Short mmCIF file of C-alpha atoms in Angstrom, two decimals:
data_model
loop_
_atom_site.label_atom_id
_atom_site.label_comp_id
_atom_site.label_asym_id
_atom_site.label_seq_id
_atom_site.Cartn_x
_atom_site.Cartn_y
_atom_site.Cartn_z
CA UNK V 1453 66.44 95.21 89.71
CA UNK V 1454 69.42 98.03 90.58
CA UNK V 1455 72.05 97.46 88.89
CA UNK V 1456 75.61 95.74 90.09
CA UNK V 1457 78.45 98.47 90.77
CA UNK V 1458 80.82 98.08 88.34
CA UNK V 1459 84.10 96.44 89.44
CA UNK V 1460 86.68 98.20 90.84
CA UNK V 1461 89.87 99.53 88.92
CA UNK V 1462 92.55 96.69 88.84
CA UNK V 1463 94.88 99.45 89.93
CA UNK V 1464 93.21 100.61 92.94
CA UNK V 1465 93.84 97.43 95.16
CA UNK V 1466 97.52 97.88 94.49
CA UNK V 1467 97.58 101.58 94.86
CA UNK V 1468 95.45 101.31 98.33
CA UNK V 1469 98.59 99.00 99.74
CA UNK V 1470 101.12 101.45 98.24
CA UNK V 1471 100.01 104.24 100.33
CA UNK V 1472 99.79 102.36 103.19
CA UNK V 1473 103.05 100.39 102.90
CA UNK V 1474 105.22 102.98 102.09
CA UNK V 1475 104.26 105.12 105.24
CA UNK V 1476 103.96 102.02 107.75
CA UNK V 1477 107.51 100.37 106.30
CA UNK V 1478 109.24 103.77 106.77
CA UNK V 1479 107.82 104.20 110.16
CA UNK V 1480 109.12 100.56 111.57
CA UNK V 1481 112.74 100.82 109.52
CA UNK V 1482 112.46 104.13 111.40
CA UNK V 1483 111.78 102.40 114.75
CA UNK V 1484 114.56 100.08 114.52
CA UNK V 1485 116.86 102.15 113.62
CA UNK V 1486 116.65 104.89 116.45
CA UNK V 1487 116.87 101.71 118.41
CA UNK V 1488 119.84 100.31 117.28
CA UNK V 1489 121.47 104.11 117.84
CA UNK V 1490 120.45 104.41 120.77
CA UNK V 1491 121.73 101.14 121.59
CA UNK V 1492 118.44 99.01 123.19
CA UNK V 1493 120.06 96.06 125.31
CA UNK V 1494 117.63 93.99 123.58
CA UNK V 1495 117.21 94.69 119.93
CA UNK V 1496 121.59 94.71 120.30
CA UNK V 1497 121.63 91.88 122.57
CA UNK V 1498 119.58 89.47 119.72
CA UNK V 1499 121.50 90.76 116.69
CA UNK V 1500 124.64 89.62 118.48
CA UNK V 1501 123.35 86.16 119.75
CA UNK V 1502 122.28 85.27 115.52
CA UNK V 1503 125.37 86.81 114.08
CA UNK V 1504 127.56 84.63 116.04
CA UNK V 1505 125.67 81.26 116.13
CA UNK V 1506 125.77 81.70 111.82
CA UNK V 1507 129.17 82.67 111.66
CA UNK V 1508 130.20 79.73 113.77
CA UNK V 1509 128.30 78.17 110.91
CA UNK V 1510 130.09 79.31 108.40
CA UNK V 1511 133.39 78.34 109.71
CA UNK V 1512 133.01 75.21 110.41
CA UNK V 1513 130.97 75.11 107.24
CA UNK V 1514 133.28 76.21 104.38
CA UNK V 1515 131.47 74.40 100.97
CA UNK V 1516 128.29 76.37 102.09
CA UNK V 1517 129.96 79.60 102.57
CA UNK V 1518 131.68 79.56 99.36
CA UNK V 1519 128.03 79.10 97.63
CA UNK V 1520 126.57 81.58 99.84
CA UNK V 1521 129.75 83.64 98.75
CA UNK V 1522 128.82 82.95 95.35
CA UNK V 1523 125.03 84.18 96.17
CA UNK V 1524 125.55 87.55 97.56
CA UNK V 1525 128.87 88.84 95.07
CA UNK V 1526 127.33 88.20 91.51
CA UNK V 1527 123.46 86.21 91.59
CA UNK V 1528 122.00 89.12 94.56
CA UNK V 1529 124.69 91.83 94.32
CA UNK V 1530 123.25 95.37 93.87
CA UNK V 1531 125.16 95.61 90.48
CA UNK V 1532 123.38 92.71 89.58
CA UNK V 1533 120.25 93.83 90.70
CA UNK V 1534 120.81 97.23 89.06
CA UNK V 1535 121.06 95.55 85.62
CA UNK V 1536 117.90 94.25 85.95
CA UNK V 1537 116.02 97.34 86.55
CA UNK V 1538 118.34 98.60 84.03
CA UNK V 1539 117.31 95.79 81.35
CA UNK V 1540 113.79 96.44 82.22
CA UNK V 1541 113.62 100.19 81.80
CA UNK V 1542 115.48 99.43 78.32
CA UNK V 1543 112.38 97.21 77.18
CA UNK V 1544 109.88 99.58 78.47
CA UNK V 1545 111.50 102.51 76.37
CA UNK V 1546 112.40 99.82 73.30
CA UNK V 1547 107.93 99.35 73.66
CA UNK V 1548 107.32 102.95 73.39
CA UNK V 1549 106.53 103.79 77.31
CA UNK V 1550 109.23 105.94 78.15
CA UNK V 1551 107.29 107.45 80.96
CA UNK V 1552 107.24 104.26 83.41
CA UNK V 1553 110.95 103.47 82.40
CA UNK V 1554 111.37 107.06 83.65
CA UNK V 1555 110.01 106.80 86.63
CA UNK V 1556 111.52 103.04 87.43
CA UNK V 1557 115.00 104.99 87.22
CA UNK V 1558 113.95 107.60 89.08
CA UNK V 1559 112.88 105.30 91.89
CA UNK V 1560 115.90 103.30 91.71
CA UNK V 1561 118.59 106.38 91.78
CA UNK V 1562 116.52 107.54 94.89
CA UNK V 1563 116.25 104.10 96.45
CA UNK V 1564 120.57 104.20 96.03
CA UNK V 1565 120.99 107.81 97.43
CA UNK V 1566 118.91 107.37 100.19
CA UNK V 1567 121.22 104.38 100.71
CA UNK V 1568 124.63 105.64 100.97
CA UNK V 1569 123.27 109.46 102.72
CA UNK V 1570 121.48 106.41 105.55
CA UNK V 1571 124.95 104.78 105.91
CA UNK V 1572 126.82 107.71 106.30
CA UNK V 1573 124.62 109.37 108.19
CA UNK V 1574 123.84 106.02 110.86
CA UNK V 1575 127.84 105.17 110.45
CA UNK V 1576 127.16 101.73 112.10
CA UNK V 1577 129.67 99.45 112.55
CA UNK V 1578 129.80 95.76 110.63
CA UNK V 1579 130.43 93.02 112.99
CA UNK V 1580 134.22 91.92 113.66
CA UNK V 1581 135.55 88.45 113.38
CA UNK V 1582 139.54 87.12 114.02
CA UNK V 1583 138.53 85.02 111.56
CA UNK V 1584 136.57 86.82 109.22
CA UNK V 1585 134.93 84.38 106.37
CA UNK V 1586 134.37 87.22 104.25
CA UNK V 1587 134.77 91.18 104.44
CA UNK V 1588 132.62 94.55 103.15
CA UNK V 1589 133.11 98.48 103.10
CA UNK V 1590 130.86 101.62 104.06
CA UNK V 1591 129.09 101.42 106.97
CA UNK V 1592 126.45 97.88 108.64
CA UNK V 1593 123.17 100.20 108.59
CA UNK V 1594 121.24 99.57 106.54
CA UNK V 1595 122.19 96.62 104.37
CA UNK V 1596 122.26 97.32 100.63
CA UNK V 1597 122.64 94.36 99.60
CA UNK V 1598 118.73 94.01 101.16
CA UNK V 1599 118.16 97.21 100.10
CA UNK V 1600 118.18 96.58 96.56
CA UNK V 1601 116.97 93.26 96.33
CA UNK V 1602 113.63 94.03 98.16
CA UNK V 1603 113.75 98.01 95.90
CA UNK V 1604 113.88 96.02 92.72
CA UNK V 1605 111.45 93.25 93.18
CA UNK V 1606 109.78 95.45 94.94
CA UNK V 1607 109.73 97.85 91.64
CA UNK V 1608 109.03 94.78 88.97
CA UNK V 1609 105.63 93.43 91.15
CA UNK V 1610 105.31 97.09 90.41
CA UNK V 1611 105.86 96.68 86.67
CA UNK V 1612 104.00 93.74 86.17
CA UNK V 1613 100.63 94.83 87.17
CA UNK V 1614 101.59 98.50 85.57
CA UNK V 1615 101.31 96.46 82.41
CA UNK V 1616 99.12 93.85 83.55
CA UNK V 1617 101.54 91.03 82.97
CA UNK V 1618 99.21 87.49 83.18
CA UNK V 1619 99.09 86.09 86.15
CA UNK V 1620 102.17 83.13 85.53
CA UNK V 1621 104.07 86.47 85.33
CA UNK V 1622 103.31 87.48 88.92
CA UNK V 1623 103.67 84.77 90.35
CA UNK V 1624 107.36 84.17 88.81
CA UNK V 1625 107.91 87.74 89.90
CA UNK V 1626 106.48 87.33 93.34
CA UNK V 1627 108.30 83.66 93.78
CA UNK V 1628 111.47 85.03 92.26
CA UNK V 1629 111.22 88.70 94.51
CA UNK V 1630 110.82 86.28 97.78
CA UNK V 1631 113.59 84.40 97.45
CA UNK V 1632 115.95 87.17 96.32
CA UNK V 1633 114.73 89.00 99.44
CA UNK V 1634 115.02 86.77 101.81
CA UNK V 1635 117.86 84.12 99.99
CA UNK V 1636 120.37 87.75 100.09
CA UNK V 1637 119.69 88.90 103.52
CA UNK V 1638 120.47 85.10 104.56
CA UNK V 1639 123.71 85.71 103.20
CA UNK V 1640 124.72 89.05 104.38
CA UNK V 1641 124.25 87.73 107.97
CA UNK V 1642 125.73 84.07 107.36
CA UNK V 1643 129.06 85.88 106.53
CA UNK V 1644 129.43 88.29 108.72
CA UNK V 1645 129.65 91.24 106.88
CA UNK V 1646 125.79 92.30 108.64
CA UNK V 1647 123.47 92.60 111.67
CA UNK V 1648 120.48 91.29 111.34
CA UNK V 1649 118.56 94.57 112.03
CA UNK V 1650 120.34 96.26 109.48
CA UNK V 1651 118.44 93.72 106.68
CA UNK V 1652 116.01 94.44 107.90
CA UNK V 1653 115.93 98.06 108.34
CA UNK V 1654 117.25 97.38 104.10
CA UNK V 1655 114.45 95.22 103.29
CA UNK V 1656 111.90 98.06 105.23
CA UNK V 1657 113.41 101.05 103.04
CA UNK V 1658 113.67 98.74 100.30
CA UNK V 1659 109.80 98.19 100.16
CA UNK V 1660 109.31 101.81 101.30
CA UNK V 1661 110.72 103.14 98.27
CA UNK V 1662 108.62 100.76 96.03
CA UNK V 1663 105.78 101.51 97.14
CA UNK V 1664 105.89 105.52 97.26
CA UNK V 1665 106.93 104.89 93.68
CA UNK V 1666 103.41 103.31 93.20
CA UNK V 1667 101.05 105.08 94.92
CA UNK V 1668 102.98 108.45 93.39
CA UNK V 1669 102.78 106.93 89.60
CA UNK V 1670 99.23 106.19 90.39
CA UNK V 1671 98.15 109.20 91.83
CA UNK V 1672 99.58 111.50 90.10
CA UNK V 1673 101.72 109.70 87.11
CA UNK V 1674 98.95 107.67 85.70
CA UNK V 1675 97.52 110.53 83.17
CA UNK V 1676 96.34 108.69 80.20
CA UNK V 1677 99.82 108.91 76.92
CA UNK V 1678 100.82 108.07 74.42
CA UNK V 1679 100.00 104.27 73.43
CA UNK V 1680 102.90 102.11 73.39
CA UNK V 1681 100.98 99.37 70.66
CA UNK V 1682 97.81 99.61 70.29
CA UNK V 1683 95.88 95.91 71.33
CA UNK V 1684 93.19 93.90 70.14
CA UNK V 1685 90.41 96.96 70.18
CA UNK V 1686 93.04 99.86 69.73
CA UNK V 1687 94.12 100.11 73.38
CA UNK V 1688 96.95 100.67 75.31
CA UNK V 1689 97.97 99.31 78.54
CA UNK V 1690 99.62 102.16 80.21
#
């Protein structure tokens, strides 16, 4: 009987997915940004319509608006997300996994630098209201909240895969990540401090950086290193 082919490595599918996701997300973000910068009317009209309708609701529903401000300013604030990543880095260092910790830190820093450079480059105005319910500084495109949330959740999903976490942990990361990414995007538009395209471009760029980090790790950074902690058979999951 012919031998069956050996099962594929648990990292092969995520690597192929990340290699595909990084350029696709980057290209989609670039197209949207260009359409905004050249002033493509259908997209700008959609931005204005969605933002205006949500702002009317925000003004009429102060209780729900306060909840959204708490979520955007505390639960899903970029500094909250960065703190989560910092805790993950500390956890990795304590377990002796310094290379993944450095890789995670480098990806987070790269995402933050890219975000600020693009904000300065695009310099898009935020929505302006005679009756604002919230305020924000810096340029609008891309949304820093949306990009940081997408980058953080993407990196945590990569880390869960790299650590070979169990299915419950992976599902928790996926669901909490999805809620956080979608939720923070909604709060930014609902509170009238971003256009929808700012949020979508932020999502795409955050996922692109996370996918690029995962792809580069799989391609060049996954050489065997000193074991972090021996498992039942004396092997390490790093």
